[in-house]
């Protein structure tokens, strides 16, 4: 408890911005906790971190943390972050987004940031719904679920955010849940330390909207669902495909080396200045 | 005699904009290819890395302006360049730059619209989009060059204004000026004022990022300099945090307007040409100001007293200067390559002393001096 208080005092704008806007029981708070613990473990100074977000419940996160914080337009956080990082590569750019932010309106920016392999960490809270606007379906809402704009049933297929990131070229992709908070700390720490585009998908719940409409119960019950449906990457290797059908993998999905944008662009600078011949 | 660092060049408008941007200290460009602005991106992709700057081609125009704003917040003078369709996509983040007060420069090389319109043909039809394209009440600065030298000078001014007033500045260059070539003399020794954003001098714990000042422009800390603060597209209080308190919203929005409106004399640039005794005054901008000047000279040779007011600042609208010619001339003619976007403003400020006539051309060709002369004959 003392440890938690210390972190709150060190990293949150506790005297300025609280109470926060999130519903009691929301998973975003757990994700924020993991973020702060991981940052503390990595040892970044508060001045070198730029935390960027878009719009929605998750988009509100940066206002509560004592870093350089940038709350941008819907879906564009990664594009803003790209500018910040390239203008001052010494800054550590962490972009937090929701599922709508990252793969609906910002889907194009997401795949291109991954393709460029720019040195940014993207933390994506996936709660399968647009929470702030009242529970409309998102690109990660599973088929057959009810939302306020799919009252009969969702007939669209869901995006798998982590798999999308892998295909688009991210060098580090991990998935966690807000139930597995300790695992989440470690995944975020690894993502921060990775040079290149790293993604941590955080499976969370929106009991206020998604849970209520689909009779999934309280926040606690929805977190139990996470516990029952998440399988670690290690354990999944021992399981048959049929057993994995209604499960999702958590842990490090990809950790690989690819050329990083800033390093490549530094080569362009040297060629243009005639220092190094192409 | 050849002076050190003095260069005579034959430059295109887009190239002169690049020279002006680099001279102003621009070190970041993010953009997306589009005719007729592409030369700016191509040239900066060569030039920026040479001066340790950054060029990046983004996935679209929305991302381009987003990256430009991000780079500016990190302390680097930044710009993008586009044309009508891309400018439409930029309206979202243009509003963000206004509300978060982030200096940046956007070049809009105007082609015919609406939509994909006339990619390779000139137009001046983005005047009102520059003013009101992004939603919400907001101030804007838009400059319009009519010569290659003005492309250079006004681009430097655009960066200066954006840094001085912490507002996005738009350069509205029509396709004719963007692509035509003229001789220009550039000199490293030329005394050109370069303005850099005012940074806070107080310790970080005293810093109030959106504080009201007599100038209306708060000091701006760059990310990473120890002044950790919150930047948001939400309406915010003086500390940068979201607010819905009426007593905080109102002074904020009014300050945004005041920082521009109390500096009209600095921002509004134009030229009066033979307007003192003019019976007829032409109000023009961009390439049409060139045709108009020719028409004025020709008309004067025939004994018709015609003058010209060239608008280099499109927004904020040069009301005082326009009112001056409205009072001294009997007839005003506003030739423009649109359906009457500036003439509408001229008519708005006209108190009835002069008659305002339009001359609109929307066929993708410029208005010639002969056409202006014909219009002068028609209305006088």
mmCIF file of C-alpha atoms in Angstrom, chain A residues 1 16-17 25 35 37-38 47 51 60 103 116 119 122 142 150 155 160 173 176 178 180 185 193 215 223 250-251 260:
data_model
loop_
_atom_site.group_PDB
_atom_site.id
_atom_site.type_symbol
_atom_site.label_atom_id
_atom_site.label_comp_id
_atom_site.label_asym_id
_atom_site.label_seq_id
_atom_site.Cartn_x
_atom_site.Cartn_y
_atom_site.Cartn_z
ATOM 1 C CA UNK A 1 0.000 0.000 0.000
ATOM 2 C CA UNK A 16 -5.098 18.532 -9.816
ATOM 3 C CA UNK A 17 -7.292 16.272 -11.845
ATOM 4 C CA UNK A 25 -14.993 -0.994 -11.762
ATOM 5 C CA UNK A 35 1.572 1.679 -16.996
ATOM 6 C CA UNK A 37 4.514 0.576 -12.427
ATOM 7 C CA UNK A 38 6.193 -0.366 -15.712
ATOM 8 C CA UNK A 47 10.265 14.915 -18.452
ATOM 9 C CA UNK A 51 2.020 10.340 -23.452
ATOM 10 C CA UNK A 60 -8.828 10.631 -21.177
ATOM 11 C CA UNK A 103 -8.424 0.129 -35.337
ATOM 12 C CA UNK A 116 7.339 2.172 -40.579
ATOM 13 C CA UNK A 119 10.066 3.762 -32.072
ATOM 14 C CA UNK A 122 1.185 1.716 -28.467
ATOM 15 C CA UNK A 142 -17.463 -10.082 -31.436
ATOM 16 C CA UNK A 150 -26.523 -3.686 -33.040
ATOM 17 C CA UNK A 155 -23.294 -9.217 -37.930
ATOM 18 C CA UNK A 160 -7.864 -9.175 -33.844
ATOM 19 C CA UNK A 173 3.393 -7.450 -29.878
ATOM 20 C CA UNK A 176 -2.662 -9.048 -21.658
ATOM 21 C CA UNK A 178 -6.682 -6.256 -16.780
ATOM 22 C CA UNK A 180 -3.740 -10.530 -15.197
ATOM 23 C CA UNK A 185 3.261 -4.835 -15.828
ATOM 24 C CA UNK A 193 12.445 -1.352 -23.626
ATOM 25 C CA UNK A 215 -25.980 -9.706 -19.604
ATOM 26 C CA UNK A 223 -12.920 -10.124 -15.186
ATOM 27 C CA UNK A 250 -1.882 -13.675 -23.610
ATOM 28 C CA UNK A 251 1.819 -12.958 -23.269
ATOM 29 C CA UNK A 260 13.808 1.059 -37.081
#
